[in-house]
PDB file of C-alpha atoms in Angstrom:
ATOM      1  CA  MET A   1      17.855 -13.425   1.295  1.00  0.00           C
ATOM      2  CA  GLN A   2      14.599 -14.267   3.018  1.00  0.00           C
ATOM      3  CA  ILE A   3      11.640 -15.367   0.938  1.00  0.00           C
ATOM      4  CA  VAL A   4       8.266 -14.469   2.414  1.00  0.00           C
ATOM      5  CA  ILE A   5       5.160 -16.304   1.268  1.00  0.00           C
ATOM      6  CA  ASP A   6       1.853 -14.543   1.820  1.00  0.00           C
ATOM      7  CA  THR A   7      -0.540 -17.266   2.964  1.00  0.00           C
ATOM      8  CA  ARG A   8      -3.628 -15.087   3.247  1.00  0.00           C
ATOM      9  CA  PRO A   9      -6.633 -16.193   1.165  1.00  0.00           C
ATOM     10  CA  ASP A  10      -6.735 -15.260  -2.530  1.00  0.00           C
ATOM     11  CA  GLU A  11      -9.838 -13.132  -1.882  1.00  0.00           C
ATOM     12  CA  VAL A  12      -7.903 -10.929   0.552  1.00  0.00           C
ATOM     13  CA  LEU A  13      -4.971 -10.545  -1.819  1.00  0.00           C
ATOM     14  CA  ARG A  14      -7.291  -9.701  -4.727  1.00  0.00           C
ATOM     15  CA  LEU A  15      -9.189  -7.155  -2.620  1.00  0.00           C
ATOM     16  CA  GLU A  16      -5.945  -5.429  -1.681  1.00  0.00           C
ATOM     17  CA  HIS A  17      -4.847  -5.440  -5.323  1.00  0.00           C
ATOM     18  CA  LEU A  18      -8.102  -3.875  -6.509  1.00  0.00           C
ATOM     19  CA  LEU A  19      -7.796  -1.117  -3.914  1.00  0.00           C
ATOM     20  CA  GLU A  20      -4.240  -0.117  -4.843  1.00  0.00           C
ATOM     21  CA  GLY A  21      -3.929   3.433  -5.985  1.00  0.00           C
ATOM     22  CA  TYR A  22      -2.011   6.623  -6.215  1.00  0.00           C
ATOM     23  CA  ASN A  23      -0.113   7.055  -2.933  1.00  0.00           C
ATOM     24  CA  TYR A  24      -2.520   4.509  -1.413  1.00  0.00           C
ATOM     25  CA  THR A  25      -2.363   0.890  -0.304  1.00  0.00           C
ATOM     26  CA  VAL A  26      -4.803  -1.289   1.623  1.00  0.00           C
ATOM     27  CA  TRP A  27      -4.016  -4.113   4.035  1.00  0.00           C
ATOM     28  CA  VAL A  28      -6.607  -6.650   5.250  1.00  0.00           C
ATOM     29  CA  ASN A  29      -6.233  -9.753   7.376  1.00  0.00           C
ATOM     30  CA  THR A  30      -8.240 -12.237   9.386  1.00  0.00           C
ATOM     31  CA  TYR A  31      -7.165 -14.290  12.376  1.00  0.00           C
ATOM     32  CA  GLY A  32      -8.985 -17.308  13.699  1.00  0.00           C
ATOM     33  CA  PRO A  33     -10.678 -19.255  14.761  1.00  0.00           C
ATOM     34  CA  LEU A  34      -9.300 -18.432  18.188  1.00  0.00           C
ATOM     35  CA  GLY A  35     -10.552 -19.342  21.660  1.00  0.00           C
ATOM     36  CA  ILE A  36     -12.747 -16.953  23.618  1.00  0.00           C
ATOM     37  CA  LYS A  37     -11.353 -17.779  27.044  1.00  0.00           C
ATOM     38  CA  GLN A  38      -8.497 -15.341  26.459  1.00  0.00           C
ATOM     39  CA  THR A  39      -8.968 -11.613  26.681  1.00  0.00           C
ATOM     40  CA  LEU A  40      -8.958  -9.749  23.399  1.00  0.00           C
ATOM     41  CA  GLU A  41      -5.465  -8.463  24.093  1.00  0.00           C
ATOM     42  CA  GLU A  42      -4.174 -11.986  24.859  1.00  0.00           C
ATOM     43  CA  ALA A  43      -5.729 -13.286  21.640  1.00  0.00           C
ATOM     44  CA  LEU A  44      -4.118 -10.453  19.659  1.00  0.00           C
ATOM     45  CA  ARG A  45      -0.736 -11.056  21.255  1.00  0.00           C
ATOM     46  CA  SER A  46      -0.851 -14.736  20.343  1.00  0.00           C
ATOM     47  CA  SER A  47      -2.108 -14.269  16.783  1.00  0.00           C
ATOM     48  CA  VAL A  48      -1.191 -10.770  15.554  1.00  0.00           C
ATOM     49  CA  SER A  49       1.791  -9.370  17.465  1.00  0.00           C
ATOM     50  CA  LYS A  50       3.275  -9.887  20.911  1.00  0.00           C
ATOM     51  CA  ASP A  51       3.296  -6.090  21.249  1.00  0.00           C
ATOM     52  CA  CYS A  52      -0.461  -5.537  20.829  1.00  0.00           C
ATOM     53  CA  VAL A  53      -2.119  -3.128  23.236  1.00  0.00           C
ATOM     54  CA  VAL A  54      -5.819  -2.396  22.800  1.00  0.00           C
ATOM     55  CA  GLY A  55      -6.535   1.334  23.025  1.00  0.00           C
ATOM     56  CA  ASN A  56     -10.307   1.089  23.194  1.00  0.00           C
ATOM     57  CA  ALA A  57     -13.008  -1.509  22.602  1.00  0.00           C
ATOM     58  CA  THR A  58     -16.727  -0.937  22.047  1.00  0.00           C
ATOM     59  CA  SER A  59     -19.540  -3.369  21.425  1.00  0.00           C
ATOM     60  CA  VAL A  60     -21.170  -2.828  18.011  1.00  0.00           C
ATOM     61  CA  SER A  61     -23.936  -4.472  16.034  1.00  0.00           C
ATOM     62  CA  VAL A  62     -23.214  -6.762  13.104  1.00  0.00           C
ATOM     63  CA  GLY A  63     -24.797  -4.176  10.816  1.00  0.00           C
ATOM     64  CA  ASP A  64     -22.597  -1.389  12.162  1.00  0.00           C
ATOM     65  CA  ALA A  65     -19.443  -3.500  11.754  1.00  0.00           C
ATOM     66  CA  ARG A  66     -20.413  -4.414   8.204  1.00  0.00           C
ATOM     67  CA  SER A  67     -21.269  -0.799   7.306  1.00  0.00           C
ATOM     68  CA  GLN A  68     -18.071   0.594   8.803  1.00  0.00           C
ATOM     69  CA  ALA A  69     -15.847  -1.914   7.015  1.00  0.00           C
ATOM     70  CA  LEU A  70     -17.596  -1.404   3.665  1.00  0.00           C
ATOM     71  CA  GLU A  71     -17.501   2.380   3.976  1.00  0.00           C
ATOM     72  CA  LEU A  72     -13.765   2.313   4.616  1.00  0.00           C
ATOM     73  CA  LEU A  73     -12.972  -0.288   1.959  1.00  0.00           C
ATOM     74  CA  LEU A  74     -14.850   1.891  -0.546  1.00  0.00           C
ATOM     75  CA  HIS A  75     -13.167   5.099   0.599  1.00  0.00           C
ATOM     76  CA  ALA A  76     -12.521   7.094  -2.578  1.00  0.00           C
ATOM     77  CA  GLY A  77      -9.745   9.318  -1.240  1.00  0.00           C
ATOM     78  CA  ASP A  78      -9.185  12.636  -2.983  1.00  0.00           C
ATOM     79  CA  GLY A  79      -7.006  14.091  -5.733  1.00  0.00           C
ATOM     80  CA  GLY A  80      -3.803  13.264  -3.829  1.00  0.00           C
ATOM     81  CA  TYR A  81      -4.510   9.687  -2.782  1.00  0.00           C
ATOM     82  CA  GLY A  82      -6.974   6.858  -3.195  1.00  0.00           C
ATOM     83  CA  PRO A  83      -7.739   3.703  -5.129  1.00  0.00           C
ATOM     84  CA  LEU A  84      -7.559   3.816  -8.914  1.00  0.00           C
ATOM     85  CA  ASP A  85     -10.774   3.344 -10.912  1.00  0.00           C
ATOM     86  CA  LEU A  86     -12.829   2.578  -7.790  1.00  0.00           C
ATOM     87  CA  LEU A  87     -16.179   2.883  -9.570  1.00  0.00           C
ATOM     88  CA  THR A  88     -15.277   0.333 -12.247  1.00  0.00           C
ATOM     89  CA  LYS A  89     -14.060  -2.139  -9.605  1.00  0.00           C
ATOM     90  CA  ARG A  90     -16.864  -1.549  -7.077  1.00  0.00           C
ATOM     91  CA  SER A  91     -18.876  -4.671  -7.904  1.00  0.00           C
ATOM     92  CA  GLU A  92     -15.901  -7.020  -7.542  1.00  0.00           C
ATOM     93  CA  ILE A  93     -14.758  -5.234  -4.372  1.00  0.00           C
ATOM     94  CA  LEU A  94     -18.210  -5.705  -2.830  1.00  0.00           C
ATOM     95  CA  SER A  95     -18.216  -9.379  -3.808  1.00  0.00           C
ATOM     96  CA  LEU A  96     -14.790  -9.913  -2.239  1.00  0.00           C
ATOM     97  CA  ALA A  97     -15.847  -8.016   0.890  1.00  0.00           C
ATOM     98  CA  GLU A  98     -18.837 -10.372   1.215  1.00  0.00           C
ATOM     99  CA  ALA A  99     -16.497 -13.372   0.961  1.00  0.00           C
ATOM    100  CA  LEU A 100     -14.306 -11.774   3.626  1.00  0.00           C
ATOM    101  CA  PHE A 101     -17.301 -11.271   5.954  1.00  0.00           C
ATOM    102  CA  GLN A 102     -18.377 -14.888   5.394  1.00  0.00           C
ATOM    103  CA  SER A 103     -14.894 -16.173   6.205  1.00  0.00           C
ATOM    104  CA  VAL A 104     -15.115 -14.640   9.699  1.00  0.00           C
ATOM    105  CA  ASN A 105     -18.819 -15.500  10.170  1.00  0.00           C
ATOM    106  CA  LEU A 106     -19.712 -11.842  10.647  1.00  0.00           C
ATOM    107  CA  ASP A 107     -23.416 -12.184   9.816  1.00  0.00           C
ATOM    108  CA  GLN A 108     -23.863 -15.036  12.312  1.00  0.00           C
ATOM    109  CA  ALA A 109     -21.925 -13.311  15.126  1.00  0.00           C
ATOM    110  CA  GLU A 110     -23.305 -13.403  18.636  1.00  0.00           C
ATOM    111  CA  ASN A 111     -21.102 -10.516  19.720  1.00  0.00           C
ATOM    112  CA  VAL A 112     -18.932  -8.021  17.817  1.00  0.00           C
ATOM    113  CA  THR A 113     -16.466  -5.618  19.386  1.00  0.00           C
ATOM    114  CA  SER A 114     -14.855  -2.780  17.479  1.00  0.00           C
ATOM    115  CA  PHE A 115     -11.373  -1.921  18.726  1.00  0.00           C
ATOM    116  CA  TRP A 116      -8.220  -0.050  17.835  1.00  0.00           C
ATOM    117  CA  LEU A 117      -4.629  -0.826  18.665  1.00  0.00           C
ATOM    118  CA  ALA A 118      -2.601   1.702  20.637  1.00  0.00           C
ATOM    119  CA  LYS A 119       0.473  -0.421  19.992  1.00  0.00           C
ATOM    120  CA  GLY A 120       1.462  -3.413  17.861  1.00  0.00           C
ATOM    121  CA  HIS A 121      -0.588  -2.799  14.719  1.00  0.00           C
ATOM    122  CA  PRO A 122       0.613  -5.248  12.036  1.00  0.00           C
ATOM    123  CA  ALA A 123       0.204  -2.645   9.267  1.00  0.00           C
ATOM    124  CA  TYR A 124       0.735   1.092   9.032  1.00  0.00           C
ATOM    125  CA  PRO A 125      -2.664   2.847   9.226  1.00  0.00           C
ATOM    126  CA  VAL A 126      -2.633   6.393   7.841  1.00  0.00           C
ATOM    127  CA  PHE A 127      -5.998   7.197   6.253  1.00  0.00           C
ATOM    128  CA  TRP A 128      -8.299   4.709   8.000  1.00  0.00           C
ATOM    129  CA  ASP A 129      -8.397   1.416   9.869  1.00  0.00           C
ATOM    130  CA  PHE A 130     -10.927  -0.972  11.342  1.00  0.00           C
ATOM    131  CA  ALA A 131     -10.677  -3.939  13.676  1.00  0.00           C
ATOM    132  CA  PHE A 132     -13.409  -6.269  14.917  1.00  0.00           C
ATOM    133  CA  ASP A 133     -13.426  -9.083  17.457  1.00  0.00           C
ATOM    134  CA  ILE A 134     -16.175 -11.451  16.270  1.00  0.00           C
ATOM    135  CA  HIS A 135     -17.606 -14.156  18.552  1.00  0.00           C
ATOM    136  CA  ILE A 136     -19.724 -17.097  17.458  1.00  0.00           C
ATOM    137  CA  LEU A 137     -20.318 -20.553  18.928  1.00  0.00           C
ATOM    138  CA  GLY A 138     -17.458 -20.418  21.438  1.00  0.00           C
ATOM    139  CA  GLN A 139     -14.873 -19.148  18.964  1.00  0.00           C
ATOM    140  CA  ARG A 140     -13.546 -15.777  17.855  1.00  0.00           C
ATOM    141  CA  TRP A 141     -12.304 -14.300  14.623  1.00  0.00           C
ATOM    142  CA  ILE A 142     -10.477 -11.039  14.304  1.00  0.00           C
ATOM    143  CA  LEU A 143     -10.963  -8.946  11.173  1.00  0.00           C
ATOM    144  CA  MET A 144      -8.627  -6.014  10.565  1.00  0.00           C
ATOM    145  CA  GLY A 145      -8.030  -3.585   7.736  1.00  0.00           C
ATOM    146  CA  SER A 146      -6.195  -0.323   7.144  1.00  0.00           C
ATOM    147  CA  SER A 147      -4.940   1.973   4.445  1.00  0.00           C
ATOM    148  CA  SER A 148      -1.721   3.912   4.167  1.00  0.00           C
ATOM    149  CA  ASP A 149       0.437   5.821   1.737  1.00  0.00           C
TER     150      ASP A 149
END
C-alpha cells in the first residue's frame, strides 16, 4: 500500500472541497517559483509532468487571467453536473481564489501567458480548464485548474 500525502496549501484543498458537486470535481495547483530561463514547456516538464506538451500559448492581461479563472471556478454547471450549493459558498470561494492569486503574485505580474496542454495534463479536464504562466521579478509561477466528472 502506498500512502500519498497531498502537500498543496490548505486554501487549495478547501477551494476544491467547496467546489465538489454532483458528477463534478475541481482540481487546482500552483507550481513555483521557477526560473524564467527555461521555456514554458521545459518548466512544465520539470515541475508538472515529463510528458507535458504545450498546445498553444497566448499573452493575456492580468485582468483577463483573473476574470477567466474566476469565471471557471464559479461555473455553475447544469442539472446534470456542477458544484453543490454554489451560491451559499460563493463568498468563501472568492476569498480562497484571492488567496490563490496572491500566492502566485498574479496582480503584480509583469507578463502572463495563457496556455493549454496537448499532452501531460496532471488532471483530467472535462468541463473546463485554465493554465497561466506568470512572470514577476525574474521568476515564474504556473497556475492551473480544471474540472471533471
